[in-house]
Amino acid sequence: MPSSTAPLRVRPHRRFKAASLLALACLGVPVLLPAQTPATMAPTEPPGAAARDDASLVAYDQEAAAAKARGLTHLSVTTGLPPALWEFDAPGDPYPAWYVAQQSILKIFTPKELQPYVDLAWARRTAHLVEERCKILRKYGLKGHWNSDEPQQLPEAFFRAYPQLRGPRVDQPNRSRVPRFAPSVDEPETLRLYRDALKTMWSTCPEIDSFSFLTSDSGSGFDWVPGLYPGINGNSKWKDRPMEERVAGFMKNFQAAADQFNLKVSVSINPIGPRQWMTPSFSPEVLQAIVKLLPPGMAVSGREGPDGRPFAGNRGLGGTGGGSGPFYPVVGLPVAPAGFGGGRG
């Protein structure tokens, strides 16, 4: 039995994320009760969603034209997508505010095992926007970049149905009211779910060939990483697996899925930069071991495999290829999608 499956009690936090509550109130999105899953609810489409989506695609076309004129090669396909407000699934818990705007491939191009546990109306709408953005990229001869947090938390109901896939607890106990868990990427079935989602995505969006992921923050993390907010934890079955095999195996799984489409992909993972009170996700020795297992085009903490050279990334807007935002390295300056307050935690 995975060690992280035991129910955990956390101290309720007094403060709520104001942006989260405001977004829910303005959009009229219902809050799920603990016994419910998104599949049991009638789909709720935010008022004016279709008009906003059409306007966003017009703006995206203009941005793509400007990117092409500036000699750039990649444009983000994830910036400004609809936030996954259905993930506010526990009354009074503000923590989903830290990841509802960070779009996970598993939740948008959803494998069949996950479909009962996500809001499929939101997933279809979001996948359609990504597909339309890729059509625009195709028109201008550009490629797409995917930026998110991974491995990202999944709904608790999913882990109750598939307990063997439960990985580390990844919420911030000082801010959350219920525990949140990411999948264990040591499990072959978890990697297969990612491949299924990627194959669904690439069947209509072959332009996406670049990925950058934040980890150990905002509802994401790998098993047995020392820097996890709740402390080091994970699936007990894989506790003794070397960290370099865990992380490199997750990253190289993207290329394994891409081979079917004759695509060459790049993947960059950046753990949250530790503050003085935090333990780093990867020690220098572990980081070096991970990098040695990576092929060229894949990088951790800005070091590209297998020799550790600086990772240049792609010529994309906002530093998308290298995983740095437009305001990096200014700490504490958020970059929120239009109409939604977000941040890190």
CSV table of C-alpha atoms in Angstrom, one decimal:
chain,number,residue,atom,x,y,z
A,1,MET,CA,0.0,0.0,0.0
A,2,PRO,CA,1.5,3.4,-0.9
A,3,SER,CA,2.6,5.3,2.2
A,4,SER,CA,0.9,8.5,1.0
A,5,THR,CA,-2.6,7.1,0.7
A,6,ALA,CA,-3.4,7.4,4.4
A,7,PRO,CA,-5.9,10.3,5.1
A,8,LEU,CA,-4.1,13.4,6.4
A,9,ARG,CA,-5.6,16.1,8.5
A,10,VAL,CA,-4.4,19.6,8.0
A,11,ARG,CA,-5.0,22.7,10.0
A,12,PRO,CA,-7.6,24.9,8.3
A,13,HIS,CA,-6.1,28.2,7.1
A,14,ARG,CA,-7.9,31.4,8.1
A,15,ARG,CA,-7.4,33.3,4.9
A,16,PHE,CA,-8.9,32.6,1.5
A,17,LYS,CA,-7.4,33.4,-1.9
A,18,ALA,CA,-9.3,36.5,-2.8
A,19,ALA,CA,-8.9,36.1,-6.6
A,20,SER,CA,-10.2,32.5,-6.4
A,21,LEU,CA,-13.4,33.5,-4.6
A,22,LEU,CA,-13.9,36.5,-6.8
A,23,ALA,CA,-13.5,34.3,-10.0
A,24,LEU,CA,-16.0,31.8,-8.6
A,25,ALA,CA,-18.6,34.5,-7.7
A,26,CYS,CA,-18.3,36.3,-11.0
A,27,LEU,CA,-18.5,33.2,-13.2
A,28,GLY,CA,-21.2,31.5,-11.1
A,29,VAL,CA,-19.2,28.3,-10.9
A,30,PRO,CA,-20.6,25.9,-8.3
A,31,VAL,CA,-18.3,24.5,-5.6
A,32,LEU,CA,-18.2,20.7,-5.5
A,33,LEU,CA,-19.0,18.9,-2.3
A,34,PRO,CA,-16.4,16.3,-1.2
A,35,ALA,CA,-18.6,13.4,-2.3
A,36,GLN,CA,-19.0,14.8,-5.8
A,37,THR,CA,-16.9,14.5,-8.9
A,38,PRO,CA,-17.1,16.8,-11.9
A,39,ALA,CA,-18.6,14.0,-13.9
A,40,THR,CA,-21.7,14.0,-11.6
A,41,MET,CA,-22.4,17.7,-12.3
A,42,ALA,CA,-24.2,19.4,-15.2
A,43,PRO,CA,-21.5,21.2,-17.3
A,44,THR,CA,-21.3,24.9,-16.6
A,45,GLU,CA,-20.2,27.2,-19.3
A,46,PRO,CA,-19.1,30.6,-18.1
A,47,PRO,CA,-21.2,33.5,-19.5
A,48,GLY,CA,-19.8,34.9,-22.7
A,49,ALA,CA,-17.2,32.1,-23.1
A,50,ALA,CA,-17.6,31.6,-26.8
A,51,ALA,CA,-17.2,35.4,-27.5
A,52,ARG,CA,-14.1,35.6,-25.3
A,53,ASP,CA,-12.6,32.5,-27.0
A,54,ASP,CA,-13.2,34.0,-30.5
A,55,ALA,CA,-11.6,37.3,-29.4
A,56,SER,CA,-8.6,35.5,-27.9
A,57,LEU,CA,-8.0,33.7,-31.2
A,58,VAL,CA,-8.0,37.0,-33.1
A,59,ALA,CA,-5.4,38.3,-30.6
A,60,TYR,CA,-3.4,35.1,-30.9
A,61,ASP,CA,-3.2,35.5,-34.6
A,62,GLN,CA,-1.9,39.0,-34.3
A,63,GLU,CA,0.7,37.8,-31.7
A,64,ALA,CA,1.8,35.0,-34.0
A,65,ALA,CA,2.2,37.4,-36.9
A,66,ALA,CA,4.4,39.7,-34.7
A,67,ALA,CA,6.4,36.7,-33.6
A,68,LYS,CA,7.1,35.6,-37.1
A,69,ALA,CA,8.1,39.1,-38.1
A,70,ARG,CA,10.5,39.2,-35.2
A,71,GLY,CA,12.2,36.0,-36.3
A,72,LEU,CA,10.9,33.9,-33.4
A,73,THR,CA,10.3,30.2,-33.8
A,74,HIS,CA,7.9,29.3,-30.9
A,75,LEU,CA,4.8,30.8,-29.3
A,76,SER,CA,3.1,29.6,-26.1
A,77,VAL,CA,-0.1,27.6,-26.6
A,78,THR,CA,-1.0,27.6,-22.9
A,79,THR,CA,-0.9,31.3,-21.9
A,80,GLY,CA,-4.3,32.6,-21.0
A,81,LEU,CA,-6.3,29.4,-21.5
A,82,PRO,CA,-9.5,29.1,-19.4
A,83,PRO,CA,-8.7,28.4,-15.8
A,84,ALA,CA,-9.9,25.0,-14.5
A,85,LEU,CA,-12.3,26.4,-11.9
A,86,TRP,CA,-13.9,22.9,-11.4
A,87,GLU,CA,-10.8,22.0,-9.4
A,88,PHE,CA,-12.1,24.0,-6.5
A,89,ASP,CA,-13.6,20.8,-5.3
A,90,ALA,CA,-13.5,21.2,-1.5
A,91,PRO,CA,-15.5,23.9,0.3
A,92,GLY,CA,-13.4,26.7,1.6
A,93,ASP,CA,-10.1,25.4,0.3
A,94,PRO,CA,-8.2,28.2,-1.5
A,95,TYR,CA,-5.2,26.0,-2.6
A,96,PRO,CA,-6.4,25.2,-6.2
A,97,ALA,CA,-5.9,28.9,-7.0
A,98,TRP,CA,-2.2,28.0,-7.3
A,99,TYR,CA,-2.7,25.6,-10.2
A,100,VAL,CA,-6.0,26.1,-11.9
A,101,ALA,CA,-4.3,28.4,-14.4
A,102,GLN,CA,-1.4,26.0,-15.0
A,103,GLN,CA,-2.8,23.7,-17.7
A,104,SER,CA,-2.0,20.0,-17.4
A,105,ILE,CA,-1.9,17.9,-20.5
A,106,LEU,CA,-3.6,15.0,-18.6
A,107,LYS,CA,-6.6,17.2,-17.8
A,108,ILE,CA,-7.1,18.7,-21.3
A,109,PHE,CA,-6.4,15.8,-23.6
A,110,THR,CA,-7.8,13.4,-21.1
A,111,PRO,CA,-7.1,9.7,-21.1
A,112,LYS,CA,-10.2,7.5,-20.7
A,113,GLU,CA,-9.3,6.6,-17.1
A,114,LEU,CA,-9.3,10.3,-16.1
A,115,GLN,CA,-12.4,11.3,-18.0
A,116,PRO,CA,-14.9,10.6,-15.1
A,117,TYR,CA,-12.9,12.9,-12.8
A,118,VAL,CA,-12.5,16.1,-14.8
A,119,ASP,CA,-15.0,18.6,-16.2
A,120,LEU,CA,-15.2,17.3,-19.8
A,121,ALA,CA,-17.0,20.5,-21.0
A,122,TRP,CA,-14.0,22.5,-19.8
A,123,ALA,CA,-11.5,20.0,-21.3
A,124,ARG,CA,-13.2,20.0,-24.7
A,125,ARG,CA,-13.4,23.8,-24.7
A,126,THR,CA,-9.7,24.2,-23.7
A,127,ALA,CA,-8.5,21.5,-26.2
A,128,HIS,CA,-10.4,23.2,-29.0
A,129,LEU,CA,-8.6,26.5,-28.2
A,130,VAL,CA,-5.2,24.8,-28.2
A,131,GLU,CA,-6.1,23.2,-31.6
A,132,GLU,CA,-7.2,26.5,-33.0
A,133,ARG,CA,-4.0,28.2,-31.8
A,134,CYS,CA,-2.0,25.4,-33.5
A,135,LYS,CA,-3.8,26.1,-36.8
A,136,ILE,CA,-2.7,29.7,-36.5
A,137,LEU,CA,0.9,28.6,-35.8
A,138,ARG,CA,0.7,26.4,-38.8
A,139,LYS,CA,-0.3,29.3,-41.0
A,140,TYR,CA,2.8,31.3,-39.9
A,141,GLY,CA,5.2,28.3,-39.9
A,142,LEU,CA,5.7,28.6,-36.1
A,143,LYS,CA,6.0,25.9,-33.4
A,144,GLY,CA,4.1,25.7,-30.1
A,145,HIS,CA,5.4,25.7,-26.6
A,146,TRP,CA,3.6,24.2,-23.6
A,147,ASN,CA,4.3,25.7,-20.1
A,148,SER,CA,2.8,24.1,-17.0
A,149,ASP,CA,3.5,22.5,-13.6
A,150,GLU,CA,4.3,18.8,-13.6
A,151,PRO,CA,3.8,16.2,-12.4
A,152,GLN,CA,0.6,18.0,-11.4
A,153,GLN,CA,-2.0,17.0,-8.8
A,154,LEU,CA,-5.0,15.0,-9.9
A,155,PRO,CA,-8.5,14.7,-8.3
A,156,GLU,CA,-8.7,12.7,-5.1
A,157,ALA,CA,-11.5,10.6,-6.6
A,158,PHE,CA,-9.1,9.4,-9.3
A,159,PHE,CA,-6.7,8.2,-6.7
A,160,ARG,CA,-9.4,6.4,-4.8
A,161,ALA,CA,-10.2,4.5,-8.0
A,162,TYR,CA,-6.5,3.9,-8.8
A,163,PRO,CA,-4.7,3.9,-5.5
A,164,GLN,CA,-1.6,2.3,-7.0
A,165,LEU,CA,-1.0,5.5,-9.0
A,166,ARG,CA,-1.0,7.8,-6.0
A,167,GLY,CA,2.3,9.7,-5.7
A,168,PRO,CA,3.5,12.5,-3.4
A,169,ARG,CA,1.5,15.0,-1.4
A,170,VAL,CA,2.1,18.3,-3.1
A,171,ASP,CA,0.0,21.0,-1.5
A,172,GLN,CA,1.2,23.7,0.8
A,173,PRO,CA,-0.2,22.7,4.3
A,174,ASN,CA,0.0,26.3,5.5
A,175,ARG,CA,-2.4,27.4,2.7
A,176,SER,CA,-4.5,24.3,2.0
A,177,ARG,CA,-7.4,22.7,3.9
A,178,VAL,CA,-7.2,19.2,2.3
A,179,PRO,CA,-4.2,17.2,1.0
A,180,ARG,CA,-3.5,17.1,-2.7
A,181,PHE,CA,-1.5,14.4,-4.5
A,182,ALA,CA,0.3,14.1,-7.8
A,183,PRO,CA,0.6,10.8,-9.7
A,184,SER,CA,3.6,8.6,-9.2
A,185,VAL,CA,5.6,8.8,-12.4
A,186,ASP,CA,7.5,5.7,-11.3
A,187,GLU,CA,4.4,3.6,-12.2
A,188,PRO,CA,4.5,2.5,-15.8
A,189,GLU,CA,0.7,3.1,-16.0
A,190,THR,CA,1.2,6.7,-15.1
A,191,LEU,CA,3.7,7.2,-17.9
A,192,ARG,CA,1.2,5.4,-20.2
A,193,LEU,CA,-1.5,7.9,-19.3
A,194,TYR,CA,0.8,10.8,-20.2
A,195,ARG,CA,1.6,9.1,-23.5
A,196,ASP,CA,-2.1,8.6,-24.3
A,197,ALA,CA,-2.7,12.3,-23.6
A,198,LEU,CA,0.2,13.4,-25.7
A,199,LYS,CA,-0.8,11.2,-28.6
A,200,THR,CA,-4.3,12.7,-28.5
A,201,MET,CA,-2.8,16.2,-28.5
A,202,TRP,CA,-0.4,15.5,-31.3
A,203,SER,CA,-3.1,13.9,-33.5
A,204,THR,CA,-4.4,17.5,-34.0
A,205,CYS,CA,-1.5,19.7,-32.7
A,206,PRO,CA,1.8,18.4,-34.1
A,207,GLU,CA,3.2,22.0,-33.9
A,208,ILE,CA,3.8,21.6,-30.2
A,209,ASP,CA,7.3,20.3,-29.8
A,210,SER,CA,8.6,22.2,-26.7
A,211,PHE,CA,7.7,21.9,-23.0
A,212,SER,CA,8.8,23.6,-19.8
A,213,PHE,CA,7.5,22.6,-16.4
A,214,LEU,CA,7.8,24.0,-12.9
A,215,THR,CA,7.9,21.4,-10.2
A,216,SER,CA,7.9,21.2,-6.4
A,217,ASP,CA,5.4,24.1,-6.4
A,218,SER,CA,1.8,25.0,-7.2
A,219,GLY,CA,0.4,21.5,-6.7
A,220,SER,CA,3.2,19.6,-8.5
A,221,GLY,CA,6.1,17.4,-7.5
A,222,PHE,CA,8.0,14.1,-7.9
A,223,ASP,CA,7.9,11.3,-5.3
A,224,TRP,CA,10.6,11.5,-2.5
A,225,VAL,CA,11.9,15.0,-3.5
A,226,PRO,CA,13.2,16.7,-0.3
A,227,GLY,CA,11.8,20.1,-1.3
A,228,LEU,CA,8.1,19.1,-1.3
A,229,TYR,CA,6.1,21.5,0.9
A,230,PRO,CA,4.6,18.8,3.2
A,231,GLY,CA,8.1,17.2,3.5
A,232,ILE,CA,9.7,14.3,1.7
A,233,ASN,CA,7.0,11.7,0.9
A,234,GLY,CA,5.7,9.5,-1.9
A,235,ASN,CA,4.7,6.0,-3.0
A,236,SER,CA,6.4,3.6,-0.8
A,237,LYS,CA,6.8,1.0,-3.6
A,238,TRP,CA,9.3,3.3,-5.3
A,239,LYS,CA,11.1,4.8,-2.3
A,240,ASP,CA,14.4,3.3,-3.1
A,241,ARG,CA,14.4,4.1,-6.8
A,242,PRO,CA,17.2,6.6,-7.7
A,243,MET,CA,15.9,10.1,-8.2
A,244,GLU,CA,17.8,10.4,-11.5
A,245,GLU,CA,15.9,7.5,-13.0
A,246,ARG,CA,12.6,8.9,-11.8
A,247,VAL,CA,13.0,12.4,-13.3
A,248,ALA,CA,14.8,11.4,-16.5
A,249,GLY,CA,12.3,8.6,-17.1
A,250,PHE,CA,9.4,11.1,-16.9
A,251,MET,CA,11.1,13.5,-19.3
A,252,LYS,CA,12.1,10.9,-21.8
A,253,ASN,CA,8.6,9.5,-21.8
A,254,PHE,CA,7.6,12.6,-23.9
A,255,GLN,CA,10.0,11.6,-26.7
A,256,ALA,CA,8.7,8.0,-26.5
A,257,ALA,CA,5.2,9.3,-27.3
A,258,ALA,CA,6.5,11.7,-29.9
A,259,ASP,CA,8.3,9.0,-31.9
A,260,GLN,CA,5.0,7.8,-33.3
A,261,PHE,CA,4.6,11.2,-34.9
A,262,ASN,CA,8.2,11.6,-36.1
A,263,LEU,CA,8.6,14.6,-33.8
A,264,LYS,CA,11.7,15.7,-31.9
A,265,VAL,CA,10.7,17.4,-28.6
A,266,SER,CA,12.5,19.4,-26.0
A,267,VAL,CA,11.6,19.2,-22.3
A,268,SER,CA,12.8,21.5,-19.6
A,269,ILE,CA,12.1,21.1,-15.9
A,270,ASN,CA,12.7,23.8,-13.3
A,271,PRO,CA,12.1,23.1,-9.6
A,272,ILE,CA,11.1,26.1,-7.6
A,273,GLY,CA,14.0,28.2,-6.5
A,274,PRO,CA,14.4,27.5,-2.8
A,275,ARG,CA,14.2,30.4,-0.4
A,276,GLN,CA,16.4,30.4,2.7
A,277,TRP,CA,13.8,28.3,4.7
A,278,MET,CA,13.4,25.6,1.9
A,279,THR,CA,15.2,22.5,1.0
A,280,PRO,CA,16.3,22.3,-2.6
A,281,SER,CA,14.5,19.7,-4.8
A,282,PHE,CA,17.7,18.3,-6.2
A,283,SER,CA,21.1,18.4,-4.6
A,284,PRO,CA,24.0,19.2,-6.9
A,285,GLU,CA,24.9,15.5,-7.0
A,286,VAL,CA,21.4,14.4,-7.9
A,287,LEU,CA,21.1,17.2,-10.5
A,288,GLN,CA,24.3,16.0,-12.1
A,289,ALA,CA,23.1,12.4,-12.2
A,290,ILE,CA,19.8,13.4,-13.8
A,291,VAL,CA,21.5,15.5,-16.5
A,292,LYS,CA,23.8,12.6,-17.4
A,293,LEU,CA,20.7,10.5,-18.3
A,294,LEU,CA,19.1,13.1,-20.5
A,295,PRO,CA,19.6,13.4,-24.3
A,296,PRO,CA,20.3,16.8,-25.9
A,297,GLY,CA,17.3,19.0,-25.9
A,298,MET,CA,16.2,18.1,-22.4
A,299,ALA,CA,17.3,20.0,-19.4
A,300,VAL,CA,16.8,20.3,-15.6
A,301,SER,CA,17.5,23.6,-13.8
A,302,GLY,CA,18.8,25.1,-17.0
A,303,ARG,CA,21.4,22.3,-17.6
A,304,GLU,CA,21.1,20.3,-20.8
A,305,GLY,CA,21.9,16.7,-21.1
A,306,PRO,CA,24.0,14.8,-21.2
A,307,ASP,CA,27.0,17.1,-20.5
A,308,GLY,CA,25.4,19.8,-18.4
A,309,ARG,CA,25.8,22.7,-20.9
A,310,PRO,CA,23.5,25.8,-20.4
A,311,PHE,CA,20.1,25.2,-21.9
A,312,ALA,CA,19.4,27.9,-24.5
A,313,GLY,CA,15.7,26.8,-25.2
A,314,ASN,CA,13.8,28.2,-28.2
A,315,ARG,CA,13.4,31.6,-29.6
A,316,GLY,CA,10.0,32.1,-28.1
A,317,LEU,CA,8.1,35.0,-26.6
A,318,GLY,CA,8.6,35.6,-22.9
A,319,GLY,CA,11.5,33.1,-22.7
A,320,THR,CA,9.1,30.2,-23.1
A,321,GLY,CA,11.7,27.8,-24.4
A,322,GLY,CA,13.9,28.2,-21.3
A,323,GLY,CA,11.1,28.2,-18.8
A,324,SER,CA,11.7,31.7,-17.5
A,325,GLY,CA,8.9,34.2,-17.4
A,326,PRO,CA,9.2,37.7,-18.8
A,327,PHE,CA,9.9,39.2,-15.3
A,328,TYR,CA,12.5,36.6,-14.3
A,329,PRO,CA,14.5,36.8,-12.0
A,330,VAL,CA,12.3,39.4,-10.1
A,331,VAL,CA,10.8,37.4,-7.2
A,332,GLY,CA,7.2,37.9,-6.2
A,333,LEU,CA,6.0,39.6,-9.4
A,334,PRO,CA,3.1,37.6,-10.7
A,335,VAL,CA,2.1,37.1,-14.3
A,336,ALA,CA,-1.6,36.4,-14.3
A,337,PRO,CA,-3.8,35.3,-17.2
A,338,ALA,CA,-6.2,38.0,-18.3
A,339,GLY,CA,-9.2,38.2,-16.0
A,340,PHE,CA,-7.9,35.9,-13.3
A,341,GLY,CA,-5.7,36.3,-10.3
A,342,GLY,CA,-3.0,33.7,-9.9
A,343,GLY,CA,0.4,33.1,-8.4
A,344,ARG,CA,2.7,30.5,-6.9
A,345,GLY,CA,2.4,28.5,-3.7
